[in-house]
Amino acid sequence: QVQLVESGGGLVQAGGSLRLSCAASGRTVSNYAMGWFRQAPGKEREFVAGISWSGGSTIYADSVKGRFTISRDNAKNTVYLQMNSLKPEDTAVYYCAVRSRGSGSSWSNVNEYAYWGQGTQVTVSS
């Protein structure tokens, strides 16, 4: 069993930055790909960014490409999401998740993730 705890959310003005952290416990996640998702009120959960187990490969949603950076520190069992140039439309609850072994090629499919954190709120004011 894996427990994920997100932190680093908060209120920021448009154009500002935040760094989210996702700390894993219970077992190591160093052998698993990880992802960040977000969910705004009244909307479906959407994929934001993903990272391979080694950190050598990353993927981003078009809406955040060039502004967000996903990274990981396997020694700390932690994944990060650096968010720059934030926009009001980035306002959402952000979740990290562990990608299931043997997952297909669809990083955005929530059903391909085995464990989820409780989320951290990010609010961007205009």
Short mmCIF file of N, CA and C in Angstrom, two decimals:
data_model
loop_
_atom_site.label_atom_id
_atom_site.label_comp_id
_atom_site.label_asym_id
_atom_site.label_seq_id
_atom_site.Cartn_x
_atom_site.Cartn_y
_atom_site.Cartn_z
N GLN A 1 0.84 -1.18 0.00
CA GLN A 1 0.00 0.00 0.00
C GLN A 1 0.89 1.25 0.00
N VAL A 2 0.47 2.23 -0.74
CA VAL A 2 1.22 3.48 -0.84
C VAL A 2 0.33 4.63 -0.37
N GLN A 3 0.88 5.48 0.46
CA GLN A 3 0.19 6.70 0.86
C GLN A 3 0.90 7.89 0.22
N LEU A 4 0.11 8.78 -0.37
CA LEU A 4 0.65 9.96 -1.02
C LEU A 4 0.10 11.20 -0.34
N VAL A 5 0.98 12.14 -0.03
CA VAL A 5 0.55 13.38 0.60
C VAL A 5 1.09 14.56 -0.20
N GLU A 6 0.17 15.34 -0.76
CA GLU A 6 0.55 16.53 -1.50
C GLU A 6 0.65 17.73 -0.57
N SER A 7 1.53 18.65 -0.91
CA SER A 7 1.67 19.89 -0.15
C SER A 7 2.18 20.99 -1.08
N GLY A 8 2.12 22.21 -0.59
CA GLY A 8 2.66 23.34 -1.36
C GLY A 8 1.63 24.19 -2.05
N GLY A 9 0.37 23.78 -1.97
CA GLY A 9 -0.67 24.59 -2.59
C GLY A 9 -0.91 25.87 -1.82
N GLY A 10 -1.73 26.73 -2.40
CA GLY A 10 -2.03 27.99 -1.73
C GLY A 10 -2.65 28.99 -2.69
N LEU A 11 -2.69 30.24 -2.24
CA LEU A 11 -3.25 31.33 -3.02
C LEU A 11 -2.09 32.15 -3.60
N VAL A 12 -2.15 32.40 -4.90
CA VAL A 12 -1.09 33.14 -5.56
C VAL A 12 -1.70 34.03 -6.63
N GLN A 13 -1.08 35.16 -6.89
CA GLN A 13 -1.56 36.04 -7.95
C GLN A 13 -1.15 35.50 -9.32
N ALA A 14 -1.92 35.87 -10.31
CA ALA A 14 -1.59 35.49 -11.68
C ALA A 14 -0.16 35.93 -12.01
N GLY A 15 0.56 35.04 -12.68
CA GLY A 15 1.95 35.30 -12.99
C GLY A 15 2.92 34.77 -11.96
N GLY A 16 2.41 34.36 -10.82
CA GLY A 16 3.25 33.85 -9.75
C GLY A 16 3.61 32.39 -9.92
N SER A 17 4.29 31.86 -8.90
CA SER A 17 4.78 30.49 -8.95
C SER A 17 4.45 29.75 -7.66
N LEU A 18 4.32 28.46 -7.79
CA LEU A 18 4.17 27.55 -6.66
C LEU A 18 4.92 26.27 -6.97
N ARG A 19 5.39 25.61 -5.92
CA ARG A 19 6.00 24.30 -6.08
C ARG A 19 5.25 23.30 -5.23
N LEU A 20 4.65 22.34 -5.88
CA LEU A 20 3.94 21.28 -5.19
C LEU A 20 4.87 20.10 -4.93
N SER A 21 4.66 19.45 -3.81
CA SER A 21 5.40 18.25 -3.47
C SER A 21 4.42 17.11 -3.24
N CYS A 22 4.85 15.92 -3.53
CA CYS A 22 4.06 14.71 -3.29
C CYS A 22 4.98 13.69 -2.64
N ALA A 23 4.79 13.51 -1.34
CA ALA A 23 5.62 12.58 -0.60
C ALA A 23 4.93 11.24 -0.46
N ALA A 24 5.65 10.19 -0.80
CA ALA A 24 5.10 8.84 -0.73
C ALA A 24 5.63 8.12 0.50
N SER A 25 4.78 7.30 1.07
CA SER A 25 5.19 6.46 2.20
C SER A 25 4.52 5.11 2.08
N GLY A 26 5.00 4.17 2.88
CA GLY A 26 4.43 2.83 2.84
C GLY A 26 5.26 1.89 2.01
N ARG A 27 5.70 2.37 0.88
CA ARG A 27 6.61 1.61 0.03
C ARG A 27 7.27 2.60 -0.93
N THR A 28 8.37 2.16 -1.49
CA THR A 28 9.06 3.04 -2.43
C THR A 28 8.29 3.16 -3.74
N VAL A 29 8.31 4.34 -4.32
CA VAL A 29 7.68 4.54 -5.62
C VAL A 29 8.73 4.78 -6.68
N SER A 30 9.98 4.51 -6.34
CA SER A 30 11.08 4.81 -7.26
C SER A 30 11.02 3.97 -8.53
N ASN A 31 10.27 2.86 -8.49
CA ASN A 31 10.16 2.00 -9.67
C ASN A 31 8.89 2.24 -10.47
N TYR A 32 8.17 3.30 -10.11
CA TYR A 32 6.88 3.58 -10.74
C TYR A 32 6.88 4.95 -11.41
N ALA A 33 6.23 5.02 -12.54
CA ALA A 33 5.95 6.32 -13.12
C ALA A 33 4.91 7.03 -12.25
N MET A 34 4.94 8.34 -12.29
CA MET A 34 4.03 9.13 -11.46
C MET A 34 3.37 10.20 -12.31
N GLY A 35 2.24 10.67 -11.83
CA GLY A 35 1.54 11.72 -12.56
C GLY A 35 0.94 12.76 -11.63
N TRP A 36 0.71 13.94 -12.18
CA TRP A 36 -0.04 14.99 -11.51
C TRP A 36 -1.33 15.24 -12.31
N PHE A 37 -2.41 15.37 -11.60
CA PHE A 37 -3.71 15.70 -12.18
C PHE A 37 -4.27 16.90 -11.45
N ARG A 38 -5.31 17.49 -12.00
CA ARG A 38 -6.01 18.56 -11.30
C ARG A 38 -7.50 18.48 -11.61
N GLN A 39 -8.28 19.03 -10.68
CA GLN A 39 -9.73 19.02 -10.85
C GLN A 39 -10.30 20.33 -10.35
N ALA A 40 -10.91 21.05 -11.27
CA ALA A 40 -11.58 22.30 -10.93
C ALA A 40 -13.04 22.02 -10.60
N PRO A 41 -13.69 22.90 -9.85
CA PRO A 41 -15.09 22.67 -9.49
C PRO A 41 -15.97 22.46 -10.72
N GLY A 42 -16.77 21.39 -10.69
CA GLY A 42 -17.67 21.12 -11.79
C GLY A 42 -17.04 20.52 -13.02
N LYS A 43 -15.74 20.22 -12.94
CA LYS A 43 -15.05 19.67 -14.11
C LYS A 43 -14.45 18.31 -13.78
N GLU A 44 -14.15 17.55 -14.82
CA GLU A 44 -13.52 16.26 -14.62
C GLU A 44 -12.05 16.42 -14.25
N ARG A 45 -11.53 15.40 -13.62
CA ARG A 45 -10.11 15.41 -13.29
C ARG A 45 -9.31 15.32 -14.59
N GLU A 46 -8.30 16.18 -14.72
CA GLU A 46 -7.54 16.21 -15.96
C GLU A 46 -6.05 16.03 -15.69
N PHE A 47 -5.40 15.39 -16.65
CA PHE A 47 -3.98 15.14 -16.57
C PHE A 47 -3.21 16.44 -16.72
N VAL A 48 -2.15 16.57 -15.92
CA VAL A 48 -1.30 17.75 -15.98
C VAL A 48 0.10 17.40 -16.46
N ALA A 49 0.72 16.42 -15.79
CA ALA A 49 2.10 16.07 -16.13
C ALA A 49 2.40 14.67 -15.65
N GLY A 50 3.36 14.02 -16.30
CA GLY A 50 3.77 12.69 -15.90
C GLY A 50 5.28 12.54 -16.00
N ILE A 51 5.82 11.59 -15.24
CA ILE A 51 7.26 11.38 -15.23
C ILE A 51 7.54 9.90 -15.11
N SER A 52 8.53 9.43 -15.84
CA SER A 52 8.91 8.02 -15.79
C SER A 52 9.56 7.70 -14.45
N TRP A 53 9.77 6.42 -14.20
CA TRP A 53 10.33 6.01 -12.91
C TRP A 53 11.71 6.60 -12.67
N SER A 54 12.49 6.76 -13.73
CA SER A 54 13.85 7.27 -13.60
C SER A 54 13.91 8.79 -13.63
N GLY A 55 12.82 9.40 -14.09
CA GLY A 55 12.83 10.84 -14.27
C GLY A 55 13.36 11.27 -15.62
N GLY A 56 13.75 10.30 -16.43
CA GLY A 56 14.35 10.62 -17.71
C GLY A 56 13.36 11.01 -18.79
N SER A 57 12.09 10.74 -18.55
CA SER A 57 11.06 11.06 -19.53
C SER A 57 9.91 11.77 -18.85
N THR A 58 9.46 12.85 -19.47
CA THR A 58 8.34 13.60 -18.92
C THR A 58 7.33 13.90 -20.02
N ILE A 59 6.11 14.16 -19.61
CA ILE A 59 5.04 14.48 -20.55
C ILE A 59 4.13 15.51 -19.90
N TYR A 60 3.60 16.42 -20.70
CA TYR A 60 2.78 17.50 -20.16
C TYR A 60 1.51 17.70 -20.99
N ALA A 61 0.48 18.16 -20.31
CA ALA A 61 -0.71 18.61 -21.03
C ALA A 61 -0.35 19.89 -21.79
N ASP A 62 -0.98 20.09 -22.92
CA ASP A 62 -0.68 21.27 -23.72
C ASP A 62 -0.92 22.57 -22.95
N SER A 63 -1.89 22.53 -22.06
CA SER A 63 -2.27 23.74 -21.32
C SER A 63 -1.20 24.21 -20.34
N VAL A 64 -0.26 23.33 -19.99
CA VAL A 64 0.76 23.71 -19.00
C VAL A 64 2.17 23.64 -19.56
N LYS A 65 2.29 23.15 -20.78
CA LYS A 65 3.61 22.98 -21.39
C LYS A 65 4.35 24.31 -21.44
N GLY A 66 5.60 24.29 -21.00
CA GLY A 66 6.40 25.49 -20.98
C GLY A 66 6.27 26.30 -19.71
N ARG A 67 5.28 25.98 -18.88
CA ARG A 67 5.08 26.71 -17.62
C ARG A 67 5.31 25.81 -16.41
N PHE A 68 4.95 24.54 -16.52
CA PHE A 68 5.08 23.60 -15.41
C PHE A 68 6.23 22.64 -15.68
N THR A 69 6.87 22.20 -14.60
CA THR A 69 7.94 21.21 -14.71
C THR A 69 7.75 20.15 -13.63
N ILE A 70 7.70 18.90 -14.07
CA ILE A 70 7.60 17.78 -13.13
C ILE A 70 8.99 17.21 -12.93
N SER A 71 9.28 16.82 -11.69
CA SER A 71 10.58 16.21 -11.38
C SER A 71 10.38 15.26 -10.22
N ARG A 72 11.41 14.49 -9.92
CA ARG A 72 11.31 13.55 -8.81
C ARG A 72 12.66 13.37 -8.15
N ASP A 73 12.61 13.01 -6.88
CA ASP A 73 13.80 12.66 -6.12
C ASP A 73 13.52 11.29 -5.52
N ASN A 74 14.02 10.25 -6.15
CA ASN A 74 13.71 8.90 -5.70
C ASN A 74 14.33 8.60 -4.34
N ALA A 75 15.40 9.25 -4.00
CA ALA A 75 16.00 9.05 -2.69
C ALA A 75 15.07 9.55 -1.58
N LYS A 76 14.25 10.54 -1.91
CA LYS A 76 13.30 11.10 -0.94
C LYS A 76 11.89 10.57 -1.17
N ASN A 77 11.72 9.71 -2.17
CA ASN A 77 10.39 9.16 -2.46
C ASN A 77 9.37 10.27 -2.71
N THR A 78 9.81 11.29 -3.43
CA THR A 78 9.00 12.50 -3.59
C THR A 78 9.00 12.95 -5.05
N VAL A 79 7.84 13.43 -5.48
CA VAL A 79 7.67 13.99 -6.81
C VAL A 79 7.25 15.45 -6.65
N TYR A 80 7.71 16.28 -7.57
CA TYR A 80 7.45 17.72 -7.48
C TYR A 80 6.75 18.22 -8.74
N LEU A 81 6.06 19.33 -8.59
CA LEU A 81 5.50 20.03 -9.74
C LEU A 81 5.78 21.52 -9.55
N GLN A 82 6.72 22.03 -10.32
CA GLN A 82 7.03 23.45 -10.30
C GLN A 82 6.10 24.16 -11.27
N MET A 83 5.34 25.12 -10.76
CA MET A 83 4.35 25.81 -11.58
C MET A 83 4.71 27.28 -11.66
N ASN A 84 5.01 27.74 -12.85
CA ASN A 84 5.36 29.14 -13.09
C ASN A 84 4.33 29.80 -13.99
N SER A 85 4.35 31.11 -14.01
CA SER A 85 3.43 31.88 -14.86
C SER A 85 1.99 31.41 -14.69
N LEU A 86 1.59 31.28 -13.46
CA LEU A 86 0.26 30.74 -13.16
C LEU A 86 -0.84 31.65 -13.67
N LYS A 87 -1.93 31.02 -14.09
CA LYS A 87 -3.09 31.72 -14.63
C LYS A 87 -4.31 31.38 -13.78
N PRO A 88 -5.32 32.23 -13.78
CA PRO A 88 -6.54 31.90 -13.03
C PRO A 88 -7.14 30.55 -13.43
N GLU A 89 -7.01 30.16 -14.67
CA GLU A 89 -7.56 28.88 -15.10
C GLU A 89 -6.78 27.68 -14.58
N ASP A 90 -5.66 27.92 -13.91
CA ASP A 90 -4.93 26.83 -13.25
C ASP A 90 -5.51 26.51 -11.88
N THR A 91 -6.47 27.30 -11.44
CA THR A 91 -7.10 27.07 -10.14
C THR A 91 -7.79 25.71 -10.12
N ALA A 92 -7.41 24.89 -9.13
CA ALA A 92 -7.96 23.53 -9.03
C ALA A 92 -7.36 22.86 -7.80
N VAL A 93 -7.89 21.69 -7.50
CA VAL A 93 -7.23 20.81 -6.54
C VAL A 93 -6.28 19.93 -7.34
N TYR A 94 -5.03 19.89 -6.90
CA TYR A 94 -3.99 19.13 -7.60
C TYR A 94 -3.72 17.82 -6.86
N TYR A 95 -3.68 16.74 -7.62
CA TYR A 95 -3.48 15.41 -7.08
C TYR A 95 -2.25 14.76 -7.72
N CYS A 96 -1.50 14.02 -6.91
CA CYS A 96 -0.47 13.17 -7.49
C CYS A 96 -0.95 11.73 -7.45
N ALA A 97 -0.38 10.91 -8.31
CA ALA A 97 -0.83 9.54 -8.42
C ALA A 97 0.31 8.65 -8.89
N VAL A 98 0.24 7.40 -8.48
CA VAL A 98 1.21 6.38 -8.90
C VAL A 98 0.63 5.60 -10.07
N ARG A 99 1.38 5.56 -11.13
CA ARG A 99 0.93 4.87 -12.33
C ARG A 99 1.07 3.37 -12.14
N SER A 100 0.05 2.63 -12.53
CA SER A 100 0.07 1.17 -12.35
C SER A 100 1.10 0.54 -13.27
N ARG A 101 1.66 -0.56 -12.82
CA ARG A 101 2.59 -1.32 -13.66
C ARG A 101 1.83 -1.87 -14.86
N GLY A 102 2.50 -1.90 -15.99
CA GLY A 102 1.87 -2.45 -17.18
C GLY A 102 0.83 -1.54 -17.80
N SER A 103 0.85 -0.26 -17.41
CA SER A 103 -0.13 0.68 -17.96
C SER A 103 0.11 0.87 -19.45
N GLY A 104 -0.95 1.27 -20.13
CA GLY A 104 -0.84 1.53 -21.55
C GLY A 104 -0.18 2.86 -21.81
N SER A 105 -0.41 3.41 -22.96
CA SER A 105 0.27 4.62 -23.37
C SER A 105 -0.50 5.89 -23.03
N SER A 106 -1.68 5.74 -22.44
CA SER A 106 -2.51 6.91 -22.17
C SER A 106 -2.25 7.44 -20.77
N TRP A 107 -1.35 8.42 -20.66
CA TRP A 107 -1.04 9.00 -19.37
C TRP A 107 -2.25 9.70 -18.76
N SER A 108 -3.17 10.13 -19.59
CA SER A 108 -4.30 10.91 -19.09
C SER A 108 -5.45 10.06 -18.56
N ASN A 109 -5.35 8.75 -18.69
CA ASN A 109 -6.42 7.86 -18.24
C ASN A 109 -6.31 7.62 -16.74
N VAL A 110 -7.24 8.14 -15.97
CA VAL A 110 -7.17 8.03 -14.51
C VAL A 110 -7.21 6.57 -14.06
N ASN A 111 -7.77 5.71 -14.88
CA ASN A 111 -7.87 4.29 -14.51
C ASN A 111 -6.53 3.57 -14.57
N GLU A 112 -5.51 4.23 -15.10
CA GLU A 112 -4.19 3.63 -15.17
C GLU A 112 -3.32 4.03 -13.98
N TYR A 113 -3.93 4.58 -12.96
CA TYR A 113 -3.20 4.99 -11.76
C TYR A 113 -3.75 4.23 -10.56
N ALA A 114 -2.83 3.67 -9.78
CA ALA A 114 -3.23 2.76 -8.70
C ALA A 114 -3.47 3.48 -7.38
N TYR A 115 -2.71 4.52 -7.11
CA TYR A 115 -2.80 5.21 -5.82
C TYR A 115 -2.89 6.72 -6.06
N TRP A 116 -3.68 7.36 -5.21
CA TRP A 116 -3.91 8.80 -5.31
C TRP A 116 -3.74 9.47 -3.95
N GLY A 117 -3.26 10.71 -3.98
CA GLY A 117 -3.24 11.50 -2.77
C GLY A 117 -4.57 12.19 -2.55
N GLN A 118 -4.66 12.97 -1.47
CA GLN A 118 -5.90 13.66 -1.12
C GLN A 118 -6.03 15.01 -1.82
N GLY A 119 -4.95 15.48 -2.37
CA GLY A 119 -4.99 16.72 -3.13
C GLY A 119 -4.60 17.94 -2.32
N THR A 120 -4.16 18.97 -3.04
CA THR A 120 -3.82 20.25 -2.44
C THR A 120 -4.43 21.35 -3.31
N GLN A 121 -5.03 22.34 -2.66
CA GLN A 121 -5.74 23.39 -3.39
C GLN A 121 -4.76 24.44 -3.90
N VAL A 122 -4.91 24.78 -5.17
CA VAL A 122 -4.17 25.88 -5.78
C VAL A 122 -5.19 26.89 -6.29
N THR A 123 -5.07 28.12 -5.83
CA THR A 123 -5.97 29.18 -6.25
C THR A 123 -5.14 30.33 -6.82
N VAL A 124 -5.45 30.70 -8.05
CA VAL A 124 -4.73 31.78 -8.72
C VAL A 124 -5.69 32.94 -8.92
N SER A 125 -5.37 34.06 -8.33
CA SER A 125 -6.23 35.24 -8.44
C SER A 125 -5.79 36.12 -9.61
N SER A 126 -6.77 36.79 -10.20
CA SER A 126 -6.45 37.64 -11.37
C SER A 126 -6.12 39.05 -10.94
#
